[in-house]
Tab-separated table of C-alpha atoms and ligand atoms in Angstrom:
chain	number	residue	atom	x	y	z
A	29	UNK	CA	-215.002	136.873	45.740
A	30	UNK	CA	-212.239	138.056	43.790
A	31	UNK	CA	-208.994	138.351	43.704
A	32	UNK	CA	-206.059	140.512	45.432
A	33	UNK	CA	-204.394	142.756	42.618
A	34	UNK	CA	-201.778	141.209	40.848
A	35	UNK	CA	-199.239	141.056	37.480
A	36	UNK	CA	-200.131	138.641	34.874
A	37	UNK	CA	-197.700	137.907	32.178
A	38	UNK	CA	-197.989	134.574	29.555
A	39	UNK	CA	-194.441	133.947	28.665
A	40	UNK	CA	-194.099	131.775	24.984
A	41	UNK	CA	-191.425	129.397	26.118
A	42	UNK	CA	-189.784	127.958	29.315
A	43	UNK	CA	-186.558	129.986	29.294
A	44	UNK	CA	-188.537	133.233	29.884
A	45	UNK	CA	-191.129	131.820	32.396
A	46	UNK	CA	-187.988	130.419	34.482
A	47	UNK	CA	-186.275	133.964	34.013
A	48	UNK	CA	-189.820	135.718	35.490
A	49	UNK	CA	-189.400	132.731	38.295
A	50	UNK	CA	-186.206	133.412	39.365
A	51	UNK	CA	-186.298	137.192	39.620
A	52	UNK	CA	-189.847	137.389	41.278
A	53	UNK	CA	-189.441	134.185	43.726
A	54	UNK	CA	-191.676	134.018	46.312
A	55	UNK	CA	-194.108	136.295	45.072
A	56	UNK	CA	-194.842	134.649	41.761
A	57	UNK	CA	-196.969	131.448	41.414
A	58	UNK	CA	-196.960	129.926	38.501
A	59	UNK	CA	-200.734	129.097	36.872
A	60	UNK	CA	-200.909	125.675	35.042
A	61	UNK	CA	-204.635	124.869	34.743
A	62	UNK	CA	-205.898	126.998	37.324
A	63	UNK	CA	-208.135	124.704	38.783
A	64	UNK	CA	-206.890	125.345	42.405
A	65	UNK	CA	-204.728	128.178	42.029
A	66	UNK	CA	-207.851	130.549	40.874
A	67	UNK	CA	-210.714	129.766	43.435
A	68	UNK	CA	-207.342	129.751	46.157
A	69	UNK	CA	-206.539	133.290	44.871
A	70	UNK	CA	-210.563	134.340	44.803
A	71	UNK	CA	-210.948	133.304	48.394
A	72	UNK	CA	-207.582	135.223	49.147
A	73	UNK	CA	-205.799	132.102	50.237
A	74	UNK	CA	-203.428	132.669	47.961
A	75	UNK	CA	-202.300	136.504	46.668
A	76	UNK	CA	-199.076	135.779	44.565
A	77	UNK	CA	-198.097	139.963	43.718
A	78	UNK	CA	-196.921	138.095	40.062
A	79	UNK	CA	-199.014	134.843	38.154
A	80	UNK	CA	-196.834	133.238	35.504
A	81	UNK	CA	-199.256	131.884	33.183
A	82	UNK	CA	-197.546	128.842	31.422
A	83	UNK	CA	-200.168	127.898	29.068
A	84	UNK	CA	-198.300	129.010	26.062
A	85	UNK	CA	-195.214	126.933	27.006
A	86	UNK	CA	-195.908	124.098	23.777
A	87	UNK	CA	-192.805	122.419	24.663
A	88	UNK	CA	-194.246	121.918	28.561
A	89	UNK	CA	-197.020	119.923	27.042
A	90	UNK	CA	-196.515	116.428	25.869
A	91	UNK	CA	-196.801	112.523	26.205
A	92	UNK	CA	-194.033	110.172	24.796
A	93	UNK	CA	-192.963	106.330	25.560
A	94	UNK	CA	-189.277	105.902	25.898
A	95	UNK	CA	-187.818	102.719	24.089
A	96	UNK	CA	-186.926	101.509	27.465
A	97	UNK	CA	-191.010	101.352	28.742
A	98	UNK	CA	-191.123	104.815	30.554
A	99	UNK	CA	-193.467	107.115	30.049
A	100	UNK	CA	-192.413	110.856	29.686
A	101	UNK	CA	-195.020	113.394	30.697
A	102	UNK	CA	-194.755	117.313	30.089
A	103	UNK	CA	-195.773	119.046	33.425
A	104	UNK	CA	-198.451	120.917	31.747
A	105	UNK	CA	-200.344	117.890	30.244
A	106	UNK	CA	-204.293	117.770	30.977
A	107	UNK	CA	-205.482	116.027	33.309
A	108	UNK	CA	-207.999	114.497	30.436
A	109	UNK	CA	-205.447	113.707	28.185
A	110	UNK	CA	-203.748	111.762	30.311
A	111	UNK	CA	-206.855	109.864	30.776
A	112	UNK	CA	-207.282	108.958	27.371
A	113	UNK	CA	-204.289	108.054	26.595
A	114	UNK	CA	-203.511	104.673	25.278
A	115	UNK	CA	-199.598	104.928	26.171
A	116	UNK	CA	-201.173	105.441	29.821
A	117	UNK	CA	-203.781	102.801	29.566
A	118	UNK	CA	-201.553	100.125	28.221
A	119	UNK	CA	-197.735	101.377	29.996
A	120	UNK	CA	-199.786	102.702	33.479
A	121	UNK	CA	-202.624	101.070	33.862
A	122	UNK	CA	-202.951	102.369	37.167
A	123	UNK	CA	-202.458	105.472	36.785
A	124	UNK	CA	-205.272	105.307	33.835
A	125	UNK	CA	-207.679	103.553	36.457
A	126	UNK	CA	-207.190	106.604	38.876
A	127	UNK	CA	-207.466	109.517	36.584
A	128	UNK	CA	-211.569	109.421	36.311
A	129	UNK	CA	-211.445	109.971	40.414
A	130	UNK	CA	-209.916	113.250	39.968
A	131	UNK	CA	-213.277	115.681	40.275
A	132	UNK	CA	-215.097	116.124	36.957
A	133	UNK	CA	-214.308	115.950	33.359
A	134	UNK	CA	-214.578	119.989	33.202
A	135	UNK	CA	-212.200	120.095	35.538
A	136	UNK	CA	-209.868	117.907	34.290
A	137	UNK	CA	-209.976	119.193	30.920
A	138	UNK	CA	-208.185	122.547	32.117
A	139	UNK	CA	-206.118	121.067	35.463
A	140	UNK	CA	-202.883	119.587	34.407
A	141	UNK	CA	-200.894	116.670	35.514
A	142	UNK	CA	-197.745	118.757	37.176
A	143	UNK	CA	-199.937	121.168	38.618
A	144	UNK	CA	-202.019	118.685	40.627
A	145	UNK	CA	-198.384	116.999	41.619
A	146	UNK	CA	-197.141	120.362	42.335
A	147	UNK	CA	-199.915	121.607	44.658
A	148	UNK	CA	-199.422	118.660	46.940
A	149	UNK	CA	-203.277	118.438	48.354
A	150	UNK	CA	-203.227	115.126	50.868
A	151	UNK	CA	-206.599	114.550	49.347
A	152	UNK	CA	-205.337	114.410	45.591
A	153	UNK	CA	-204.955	110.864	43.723
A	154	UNK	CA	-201.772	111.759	41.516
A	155	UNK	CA	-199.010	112.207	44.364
A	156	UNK	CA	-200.544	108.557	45.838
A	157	UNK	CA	-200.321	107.122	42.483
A	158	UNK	CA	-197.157	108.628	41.640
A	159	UNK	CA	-195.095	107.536	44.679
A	160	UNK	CA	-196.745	103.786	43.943
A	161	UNK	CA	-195.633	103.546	40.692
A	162	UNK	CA	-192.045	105.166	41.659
A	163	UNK	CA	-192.088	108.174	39.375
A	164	UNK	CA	-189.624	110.708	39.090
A	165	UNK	CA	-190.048	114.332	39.135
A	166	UNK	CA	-187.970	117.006	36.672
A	167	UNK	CA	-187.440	120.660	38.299
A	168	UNK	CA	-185.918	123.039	36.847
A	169	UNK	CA	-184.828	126.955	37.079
A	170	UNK	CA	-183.155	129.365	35.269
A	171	UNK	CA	-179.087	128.152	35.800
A	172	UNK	CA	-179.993	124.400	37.237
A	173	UNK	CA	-182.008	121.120	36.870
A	174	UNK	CA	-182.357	118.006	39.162
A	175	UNK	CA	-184.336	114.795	39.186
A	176	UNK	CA	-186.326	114.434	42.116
A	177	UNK	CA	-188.235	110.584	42.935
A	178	UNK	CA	-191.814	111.028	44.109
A	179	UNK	CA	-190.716	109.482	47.530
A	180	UNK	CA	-188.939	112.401	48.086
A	181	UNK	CA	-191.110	114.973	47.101
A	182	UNK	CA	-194.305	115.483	48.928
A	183	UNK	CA	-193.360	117.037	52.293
A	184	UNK	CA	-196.261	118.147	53.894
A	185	UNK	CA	-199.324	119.759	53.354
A	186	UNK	CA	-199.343	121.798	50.369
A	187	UNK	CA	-195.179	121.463	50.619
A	188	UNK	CA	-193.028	120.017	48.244
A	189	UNK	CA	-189.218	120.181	47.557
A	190	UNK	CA	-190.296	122.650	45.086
A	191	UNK	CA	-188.301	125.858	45.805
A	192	UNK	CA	-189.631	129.115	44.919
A	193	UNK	CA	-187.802	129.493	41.998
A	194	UNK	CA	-188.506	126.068	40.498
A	195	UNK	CA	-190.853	124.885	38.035
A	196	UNK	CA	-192.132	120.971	37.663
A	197	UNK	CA	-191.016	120.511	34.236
A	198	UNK	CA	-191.463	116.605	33.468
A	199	UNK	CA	-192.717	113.167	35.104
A	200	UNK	CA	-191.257	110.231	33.935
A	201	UNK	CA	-193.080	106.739	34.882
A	202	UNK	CA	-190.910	104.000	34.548
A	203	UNK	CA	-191.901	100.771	33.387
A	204	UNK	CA	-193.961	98.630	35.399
A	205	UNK	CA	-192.256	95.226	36.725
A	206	UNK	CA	-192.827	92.051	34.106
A	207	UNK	CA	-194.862	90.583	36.998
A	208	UNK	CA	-196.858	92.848	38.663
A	209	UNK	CA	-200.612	93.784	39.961
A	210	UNK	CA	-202.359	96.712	40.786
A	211	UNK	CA	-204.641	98.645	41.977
A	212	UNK	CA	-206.509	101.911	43.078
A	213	UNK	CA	-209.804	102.192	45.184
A	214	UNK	CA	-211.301	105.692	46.829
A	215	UNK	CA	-214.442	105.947	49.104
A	216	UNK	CA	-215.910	109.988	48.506
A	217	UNK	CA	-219.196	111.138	49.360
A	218	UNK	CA	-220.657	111.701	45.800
A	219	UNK	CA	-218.011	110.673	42.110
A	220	UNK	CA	-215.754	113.680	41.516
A	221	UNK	CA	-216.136	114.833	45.228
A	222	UNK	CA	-212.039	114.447	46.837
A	223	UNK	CA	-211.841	111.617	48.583
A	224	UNK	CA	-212.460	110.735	52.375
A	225	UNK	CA	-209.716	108.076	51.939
A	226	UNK	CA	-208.191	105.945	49.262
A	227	UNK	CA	-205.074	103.546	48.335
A	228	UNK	CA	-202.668	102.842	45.503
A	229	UNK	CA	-201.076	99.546	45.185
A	230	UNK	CA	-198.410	98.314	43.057
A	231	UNK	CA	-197.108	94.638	43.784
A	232	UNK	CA	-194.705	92.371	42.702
A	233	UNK	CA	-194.665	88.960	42.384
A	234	UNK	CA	-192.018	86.144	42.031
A	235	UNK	CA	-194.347	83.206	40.775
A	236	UNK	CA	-195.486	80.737	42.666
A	237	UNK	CA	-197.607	83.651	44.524
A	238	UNK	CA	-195.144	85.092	46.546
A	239	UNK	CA	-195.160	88.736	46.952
A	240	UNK	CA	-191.735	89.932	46.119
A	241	UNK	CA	-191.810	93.858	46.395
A	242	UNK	CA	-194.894	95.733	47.704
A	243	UNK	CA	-195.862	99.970	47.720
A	244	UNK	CA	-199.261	100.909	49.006
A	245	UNK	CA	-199.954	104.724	49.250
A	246	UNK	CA	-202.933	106.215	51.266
A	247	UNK	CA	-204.190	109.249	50.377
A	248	UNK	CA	-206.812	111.775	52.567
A	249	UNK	CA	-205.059	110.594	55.501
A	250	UNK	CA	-202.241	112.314	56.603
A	251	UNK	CA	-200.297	115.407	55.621
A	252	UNK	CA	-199.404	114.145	52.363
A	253	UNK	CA	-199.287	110.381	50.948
A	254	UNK	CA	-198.401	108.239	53.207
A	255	UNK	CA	-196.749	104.773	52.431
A	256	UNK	CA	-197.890	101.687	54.458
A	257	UNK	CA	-194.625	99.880	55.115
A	258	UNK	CA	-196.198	97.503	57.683
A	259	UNK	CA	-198.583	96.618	55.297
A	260	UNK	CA	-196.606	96.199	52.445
A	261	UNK	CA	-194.119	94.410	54.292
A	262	UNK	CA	-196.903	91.912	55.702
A	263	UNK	CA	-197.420	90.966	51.957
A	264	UNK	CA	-193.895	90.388	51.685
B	25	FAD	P1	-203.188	125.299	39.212
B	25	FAD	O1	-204.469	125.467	39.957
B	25	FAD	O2	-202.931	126.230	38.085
B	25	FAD	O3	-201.942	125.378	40.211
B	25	FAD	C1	-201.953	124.716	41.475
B	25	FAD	C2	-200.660	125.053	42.226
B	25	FAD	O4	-199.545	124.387	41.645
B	25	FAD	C3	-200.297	126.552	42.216
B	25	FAD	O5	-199.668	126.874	43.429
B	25	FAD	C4	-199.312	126.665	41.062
B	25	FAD	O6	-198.441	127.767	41.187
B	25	FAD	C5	-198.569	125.335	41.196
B	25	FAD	N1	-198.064	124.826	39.910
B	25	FAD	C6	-198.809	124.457	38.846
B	25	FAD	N2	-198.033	123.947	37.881
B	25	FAD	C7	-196.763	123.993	38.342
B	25	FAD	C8	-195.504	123.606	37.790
B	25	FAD	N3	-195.412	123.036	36.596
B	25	FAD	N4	-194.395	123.801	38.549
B	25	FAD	C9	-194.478	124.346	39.772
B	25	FAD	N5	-195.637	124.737	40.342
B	25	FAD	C10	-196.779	124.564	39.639
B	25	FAD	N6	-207.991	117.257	42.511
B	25	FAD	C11	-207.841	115.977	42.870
B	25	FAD	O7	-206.712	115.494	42.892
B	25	FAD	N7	-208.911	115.196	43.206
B	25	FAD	C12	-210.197	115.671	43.208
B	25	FAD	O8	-211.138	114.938	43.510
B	25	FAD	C13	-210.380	117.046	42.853
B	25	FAD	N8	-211.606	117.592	42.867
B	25	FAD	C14	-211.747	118.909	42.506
B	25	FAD	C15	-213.043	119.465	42.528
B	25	FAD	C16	-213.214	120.793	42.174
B	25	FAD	C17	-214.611	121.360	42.202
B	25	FAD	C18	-212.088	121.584	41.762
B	25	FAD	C19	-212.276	123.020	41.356
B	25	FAD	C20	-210.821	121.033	41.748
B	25	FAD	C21	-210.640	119.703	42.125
B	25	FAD	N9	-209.367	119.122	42.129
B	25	FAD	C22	-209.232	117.811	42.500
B	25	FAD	C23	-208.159	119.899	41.784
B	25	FAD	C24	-207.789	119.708	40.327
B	25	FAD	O9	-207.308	118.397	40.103
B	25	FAD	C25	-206.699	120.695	39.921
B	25	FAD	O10	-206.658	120.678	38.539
B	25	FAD	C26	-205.295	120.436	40.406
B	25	FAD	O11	-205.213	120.287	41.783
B	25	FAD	C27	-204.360	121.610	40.088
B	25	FAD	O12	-204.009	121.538	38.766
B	25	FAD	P2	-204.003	122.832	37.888
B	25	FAD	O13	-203.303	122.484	36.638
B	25	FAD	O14	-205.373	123.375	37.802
B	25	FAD	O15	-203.020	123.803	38.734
């Protein structure tokens, strides 16, 4: 299969890609790691007239811990390195426990973190994890920016509060609570495949085992994540 005819242009930095974004709108996707985009564009699911290839963007790119126990996460970040991160293992331990789920290691040594968050599939790990762990989402365009929390984010299939003129810039994890558990369990068919269904848990506790605060977040289930209030407030 290939792929409708279309522009290609690999801006160098994240003024010019937002420029491209805002004067070609709904006809421009923007190509992170590719590994959805490409075989979406090859089966002519998707035919974007103009691809803004952001893989040149440095300063899109990057993993830092705040001083107050976030974790700051450039939008175009592999998948992989995400994985091996210590920051992640030690700040996000759940989010380090997921990351092998996601398909293969060829895969996620192109795919990036933002572009998994930003293509929204209801059978993807990240936008689970992400609304567990309460992250936040940075999107910005050429003349505005605006933080946007993972609750809010994911609105349907393949939707987001993304608008066409937006890119996913940053995810910032905040720091877990002092006493807290986790967790993260899938069922698939074969390892790598996307899962039939799986959860993300975050929990609080208050000593004494009470369950203080509670987020569990199905994924392959719905349109998008879906948050188990009963459930979570059961454990309360
Ligand atoms: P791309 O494919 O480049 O882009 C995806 C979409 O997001 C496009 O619409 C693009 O325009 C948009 N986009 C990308 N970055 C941004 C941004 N910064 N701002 C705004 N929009 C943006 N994923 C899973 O979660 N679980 C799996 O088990 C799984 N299995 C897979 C198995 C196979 C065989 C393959 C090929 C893929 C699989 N994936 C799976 C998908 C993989 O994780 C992709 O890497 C991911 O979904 C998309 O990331 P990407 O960087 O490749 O984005």
């Amino acid at each position: 299969m290939k792929p409708a005819p279309f522009e290609y242009v690999a801006p160098e930095d994240r003024a010019e890609a937002l420029q491209l974004l805002n004067q070609h709108g709904y006809e421009a996707k923007i190509l992170a790691g590719g590994q959805s985009l490409v075989p979406a564009m090859n089966f002519r699911l998707a035919q974007p007239a103009f691809l803004i290839d952001c893989n040149r963007i440095s300063d899109l790119a990057f993993l830092h811990p705040s001083e107050n126990g976030e974790v700051r996460i450039g939008a175009m970040t592999r998948q992989r390195t995400v994985e091996q991160s210590r920051i992640i293992a030690e700040r996000c331990p759940l989010l380090h426990e997921t990351m092998p789920h996601i398909a293969h290691v060829q895969i996620r040594n192109r795919g990036t973190i933002g572009g998994s968050i930003a293509h929204a599939d209801p059978a993807s790990e990240l936008p689970a994890v992400m609304i567990a762990v309460d992250a936040q989402f940075h999107l910005q365009k050429h003349d505005a920016e605006r933080w946007v929390p993972a609750s809010e984010f994911f609105l349907g299939m393949f939707t987001t509060a993304l608008e066409p003129e937006e890119m996913l810039t940053e995810i910032r994890l905040p720091a877990l609570p002092a006493r807290c558990g986790w967790a993260f369990r899938e069922v698939a068919r074969r390892h790598g495949d996307y899962a039939l269904v799986g959860v993300a848990v975050v929990l609080e506790t208050a000593g004494g085992g009470a369950c203080r605060q509670a987020r569990l977040v199905l994924l392959s289930v719905g349109d998008g994540p879906v948050v188990a209030e009963k459930a979570a407030n059961l454990l309360i």
